[in-house]
């Protein structure tokens, strides 16, 4: 009886991650939003094995609108709006610029910030969270280990809790996600716990009726070569966790026959329809 109870509990915990054959209860679509560009002057920072000496590269910053029936979710909140029109610089490790803000792009879809029900964050780095304050009525989903750092007093020097102030103060709803999270309860949108880049880093699965399964990397990888080699940036918080998460991510991609979208990879932008069209 004890082993039966343990097995039942284990299956219950695993349920959000294994609902691949369960049809979505609502129509789901996925739209890519342009959240800016990062010009990396020292690409070697993205390898703790010195794989890219002397190289530089432009990386895209992708944010994503998910429609689930009449509910709306944003995945990742991009670079600061203050960088709109900013010039790139060859000084320092990197610089960034934004062409259009999230609010401006949503307006083109006849949406207002208060129409967004959920904001999901892959992790707390500045290029994934900066426009979060523009959506104060949305419920925040974020990895619990990241949330613990953001709410620590004082927070670590490498963490900026400022964009989260509204939720930290109790002004907005927040759900710290400890493991995987089936966001809508039907297996169509699932946050996967993949620590390493940060302690609470998550990736996102979206099941579409036409396109099939899509996996958004968060920052599990930053560009194709980094993904292929399972490279670990120097600024990741845990190397072993990063490699374990790579193993899980790639196994999911293979087993689910998923389209992998590396959120910072310019070559992956074309895997989804160009804005304002959505993948369905």
Coordinates of C-alpha atoms in Angstrom, one line a residue:
X1 CA 0.0 0.0 0.0
X2 CA 2.8 2.4 0.8
X3 CA 4.5 1.8 -2.6
X4 CA 1.2 2.3 -4.3
X5 CA 0.7 5.6 -2.6
X6 CA 4.2 6.8 -3.5
X7 CA 3.6 5.8 -7.1
X8 CA 0.3 7.7 -7.3
X9 CA 1.9 10.8 -5.8
X10 CA 4.8 10.6 -8.3
X11 CA 2.4 10.4 -11.2
X12 CA 0.4 13.3 -9.9
X13 CA 3.6 15.4 -9.7
X14 CA 4.6 14.4 -13.2
X15 CA 1.2 15.0 -14.8
X16 CA 1.9 18.6 -16.2
X17 CA 4.8 17.4 -18.2
X18 CA 3.4 14.3 -19.8
X19 CA 0.0 15.4 -21.2
X20 CA 1.3 15.4 -24.8
X21 CA -1.6 13.4 -26.2
X22 CA -4.3 15.4 -24.5
X23 CA -6.1 17.8 -26.9
X24 CA -6.2 21.4 -26.1
X25 CA -9.5 22.5 -24.6
X26 CA -9.2 25.9 -26.3
X27 CA -7.8 27.3 -29.5
X28 CA -4.2 28.3 -29.1
X29 CA -2.0 30.6 -31.1
X30 CA 1.5 31.9 -30.8
X31 CA 2.7 35.3 -32.1
X32 CA 6.3 36.5 -32.0
X33 CA 6.9 40.1 -30.8
X34 CA 10.2 42.0 -31.4
X35 CA 11.7 43.0 -28.1
X36 CA 14.9 44.4 -29.5
X37 CA 18.5 43.4 -30.4
X38 CA 21.6 42.8 -28.4
X39 CA 24.9 43.5 -30.1
X40 CA 27.4 41.2 -28.4
X41 CA 31.0 42.5 -28.8
X42 CA 32.6 39.7 -26.8
X43 CA 30.9 36.4 -27.8
X44 CA 33.4 34.4 -25.7
X45 CA 31.3 35.4 -22.6
X46 CA 28.8 32.8 -23.8
X47 CA 31.4 30.0 -23.4
X48 CA 33.2 28.9 -20.3
X49 CA 35.4 26.8 -22.5
X50 CA 36.6 29.8 -24.7
X51 CA 34.8 28.6 -27.8
X52 CA 34.3 32.0 -29.5
X53 CA 37.5 34.1 -29.1
X54 CA 37.5 37.4 -30.9
X55 CA 33.9 36.9 -32.2
X56 CA 31.0 39.2 -32.0
X57 CA 27.3 38.7 -33.0
X58 CA 23.9 40.4 -33.0
X59 CA 21.3 38.4 -31.0
X60 CA 17.6 39.0 -31.3
X61 CA 15.3 39.4 -28.2
X62 CA 12.0 37.6 -28.7
X63 CA 8.9 37.9 -26.7
X64 CA 5.7 35.9 -27.4
X65 CA 2.0 36.4 -27.2
X66 CA 0.0 33.2 -26.5
X67 CA -3.8 33.2 -27.1
X68 CA -5.6 30.4 -25.2
X69 CA -9.2 30.8 -26.0
X70 CA -10.1 34.2 -24.5
X71 CA -7.1 34.3 -22.3
X72 CA -3.8 36.1 -23.2
X73 CA -0.3 35.4 -22.0
X74 CA 3.0 37.1 -22.6
X75 CA 6.2 35.0 -22.4
X76 CA 9.2 37.2 -21.6
X77 CA 9.1 40.9 -21.4
X78 CA 12.2 42.1 -23.3
X79 CA 14.6 45.0 -23.1
X80 CA 13.8 48.4 -21.5
X81 CA 11.6 50.7 -23.5
X82 CA 14.1 53.5 -22.8
X83 CA 16.4 51.8 -25.3
X84 CA 14.0 52.6 -28.2
X85 CA 16.1 54.0 -31.0
X86 CA 19.4 53.7 -29.0
X87 CA 22.6 53.4 -30.9
X88 CA 24.8 50.3 -30.7
X89 CA 28.3 50.7 -29.2
X90 CA 31.5 48.8 -29.8
X91 CA 32.5 49.6 -26.2
X92 CA 32.0 47.0 -23.4
X93 CA 30.8 43.4 -23.8
X94 CA 27.4 44.4 -25.3
X95 CA 24.9 47.1 -26.2
X96 CA 21.2 46.9 -27.0
X97 CA 18.5 48.7 -28.9
X98 CA 14.7 48.5 -29.2
X99 CA 12.7 49.4 -32.3
X100 CA 9.1 49.1 -30.9
X101 CA 7.8 48.5 -27.4
X102 CA 5.6 45.7 -26.4
X103 CA 2.7 48.1 -25.7
X104 CA 3.1 49.6 -29.2
X105 CA 3.0 46.2 -30.9
X106 CA 0.1 45.0 -28.9
X107 CA -1.8 48.1 -29.9
X108 CA -1.4 47.0 -33.5
X109 CA -3.3 43.9 -32.5
X110 CA -6.0 46.1 -30.8
X111 CA -4.8 45.0 -27.4
X112 CA -4.1 47.0 -24.3
X113 CA -1.9 46.1 -21.3
X114 CA -4.9 45.3 -19.2
X115 CA -6.0 42.7 -21.7
X116 CA -3.0 40.5 -20.8
X117 CA -4.0 37.9 -18.2
X118 CA -0.6 36.2 -17.5
X119 CA 3.0 37.2 -17.8
X120 CA 5.4 34.3 -17.8
X121 CA 9.1 34.9 -17.2
X122 CA 11.8 32.4 -18.3
X123 CA 14.3 34.1 -15.8
X124 CA 15.2 37.4 -14.2
X125 CA 17.9 38.7 -16.6
X126 CA 17.3 42.3 -17.8
X127 CA 16.6 41.5 -21.4
X128 CA 13.6 39.2 -20.4
X129 CA 11.9 41.4 -17.8
X130 CA 12.4 45.1 -18.5
X131 CA 8.8 45.9 -19.8
X132 CA 7.1 43.9 -17.1
X133 CA 5.9 47.0 -15.2
X134 CA 3.7 47.9 -18.2
X135 CA 1.4 44.9 -17.3
X136 CA 0.5 45.4 -13.6
X137 CA -2.9 43.7 -13.8
X138 CA -1.4 40.4 -15.2
X139 CA -0.6 37.4 -13.0
X140 CA 3.1 36.7 -12.9
X141 CA 4.5 33.2 -13.3
X142 CA 8.2 32.8 -12.5
X143 CA 10.6 30.1 -11.3
X144 CA 10.5 29.9 -7.5
X145 CA 14.2 29.8 -7.1
X146 CA 14.5 33.0 -9.2
X147 CA 11.6 34.6 -7.1
X148 CA 13.4 33.7 -3.9
X149 CA 16.5 35.6 -5.1
X150 CA 14.4 38.6 -6.2
X151 CA 12.7 38.8 -2.8
X152 CA 15.8 38.2 -0.7
X153 CA 16.7 41.1 1.5
X154 CA 19.0 42.4 0.3
X155 CA 19.0 40.7 -3.1
X156 CA 22.3 39.5 -4.6
X157 CA 24.2 42.1 -6.5
X158 CA 23.6 40.3 -9.9
X159 CA 19.8 40.6 -9.4
X160 CA 17.7 43.7 -10.1
X161 CA 14.2 43.4 -8.5
X162 CA 13.1 46.8 -9.7
X163 CA 10.8 45.6 -12.6
X164 CA 9.1 43.2 -10.1
X165 CA 8.4 45.9 -7.5
X166 CA 4.6 45.9 -8.1
X167 CA 4.4 42.1 -7.5
X168 CA 7.0 42.0 -4.7
X169 CA 5.0 44.6 -2.8
X170 CA 1.8 42.5 -3.1
X171 CA 0.2 44.8 -5.6
X172 CA 0.0 42.0 -8.2
X173 CA -0.7 38.3 -8.2
X174 CA 2.3 36.0 -8.5
X175 CA 2.8 32.3 -8.6
X176 CA 6.3 31.1 -8.0
X177 CA 6.7 27.9 -10.1
X178 CA 8.8 25.3 -8.2
X179 CA 8.8 22.6 -10.9
X180 CA 6.9 22.3 -14.1
X181 CA 3.7 24.3 -14.6
X182 CA 0.7 23.4 -16.8
X183 CA -0.4 27.0 -17.2
X184 CA -4.0 26.5 -18.4
X185 CA -4.5 22.9 -17.1
X186 CA -4.9 21.2 -20.5
X187 CA -1.3 20.5 -21.5
X188 CA -1.3 23.2 -24.2
X189 CA 1.1 25.6 -22.5
X190 CA 3.7 24.2 -20.1
X191 CA 6.6 25.8 -18.3
X192 CA 9.4 23.4 -17.9
X193 CA 11.8 23.7 -14.9
X194 CA 15.3 23.8 -16.5
X195 CA 17.8 25.5 -14.0
X196 CA 21.4 26.3 -14.7
X197 CA 21.3 29.6 -16.6
X198 CA 19.6 30.9 -13.4
X199 CA 18.4 28.8 -10.4
X200 CA 14.8 29.1 -11.5
X201 CA 15.2 29.2 -15.3
X202 CA 12.2 27.8 -17.2
X203 CA 11.5 27.0 -20.9
X204 CA 8.0 27.0 -22.5
X205 CA 6.1 24.4 -24.5
X206 CA 3.2 25.5 -26.7
X207 CA 1.0 23.0 -28.5
X208 CA -0.6 24.3 -31.7
X209 CA -3.3 22.4 -33.7
X210 CA -1.7 23.2 -37.1
X211 CA 2.1 23.7 -36.5
X212 CA 2.4 21.2 -33.7
X213 CA 4.5 21.4 -30.6
X214 CA 6.8 24.4 -30.2
X215 CA 9.6 24.7 -27.6
X216 CA 10.8 28.2 -26.6
X217 CA 14.3 28.0 -25.1
X218 CA 14.3 31.0 -22.7
X219 CA 18.1 31.2 -22.4
X220 CA 18.8 27.5 -22.3
X221 CA 20.8 28.4 -25.4
X222 CA 21.5 31.8 -27.1
X223 CA 22.3 30.8 -30.7
X224 CA 22.5 27.6 -32.8
X225 CA 26.2 26.7 -32.3
X226 CA 25.7 27.2 -28.5
X227 CA 22.7 24.9 -28.6
X228 CA 24.5 22.2 -30.7
X229 CA 27.6 22.1 -28.5
X230 CA 25.6 22.5 -25.2
X231 CA 27.8 25.5 -24.4
X232 CA 27.7 27.1 -21.0
X233 CA 28.0 30.9 -20.7
X234 CA 30.4 32.2 -18.1
X235 CA 27.6 33.9 -16.3
X236 CA 25.4 30.9 -15.8
X237 CA 24.7 30.1 -12.1
X238 CA 25.3 26.3 -12.3
X239 CA 27.2 24.3 -15.0
X240 CA 26.0 20.9 -14.0
X241 CA 22.3 22.0 -13.9
X242 CA 22.8 23.7 -17.3
X243 CA 24.0 20.4 -18.9
X244 CA 21.3 18.4 -17.2
X245 CA 18.7 20.9 -18.5
X246 CA 20.2 20.6 -22.0
X247 CA 19.7 16.8 -21.8
X248 CA 16.0 17.2 -20.8
X249 CA 15.3 19.9 -23.4
X250 CA 16.8 18.0 -26.3
X251 CA 15.0 14.8 -25.3
X252 CA 11.7 16.6 -25.1
X253 CA 12.3 18.2 -28.5
X254 CA 13.1 14.8 -30.0
X255 CA 10.3 12.8 -28.4
X256 CA 7.6 15.5 -29.1
X257 CA 9.0 16.2 -32.6
X258 CA 8.9 19.8 -31.6
X259 CA 10.0 22.9 -33.4
X260 CA 12.8 24.5 -31.3
X261 CA 12.9 28.2 -31.3
X262 CA 16.1 29.7 -29.7
X263 CA 14.8 33.0 -28.5
X264 CA 18.0 35.0 -29.2
X265 CA 18.8 33.3 -32.5
X266 CA 18.1 35.6 -35.6
X267 CA 18.0 32.5 -37.8
X268 CA 15.0 31.2 -35.8
X269 CA 12.8 34.2 -36.3
X270 CA 11.5 32.9 -39.5
X271 CA 10.2 29.7 -37.9
X272 CA 7.1 31.6 -36.9
X273 CA 4.9 33.8 -39.1
X274 CA 6.0 37.5 -39.3
X275 CA 4.2 39.9 -37.0
X276 CA 1.2 40.5 -36.8
X277 CA 0.4 37.0 -38.1
X278 CA 0.2 34.1 -35.6
X279 CA 1.1 30.4 -35.7
X280 CA -1.9 28.2 -35.0

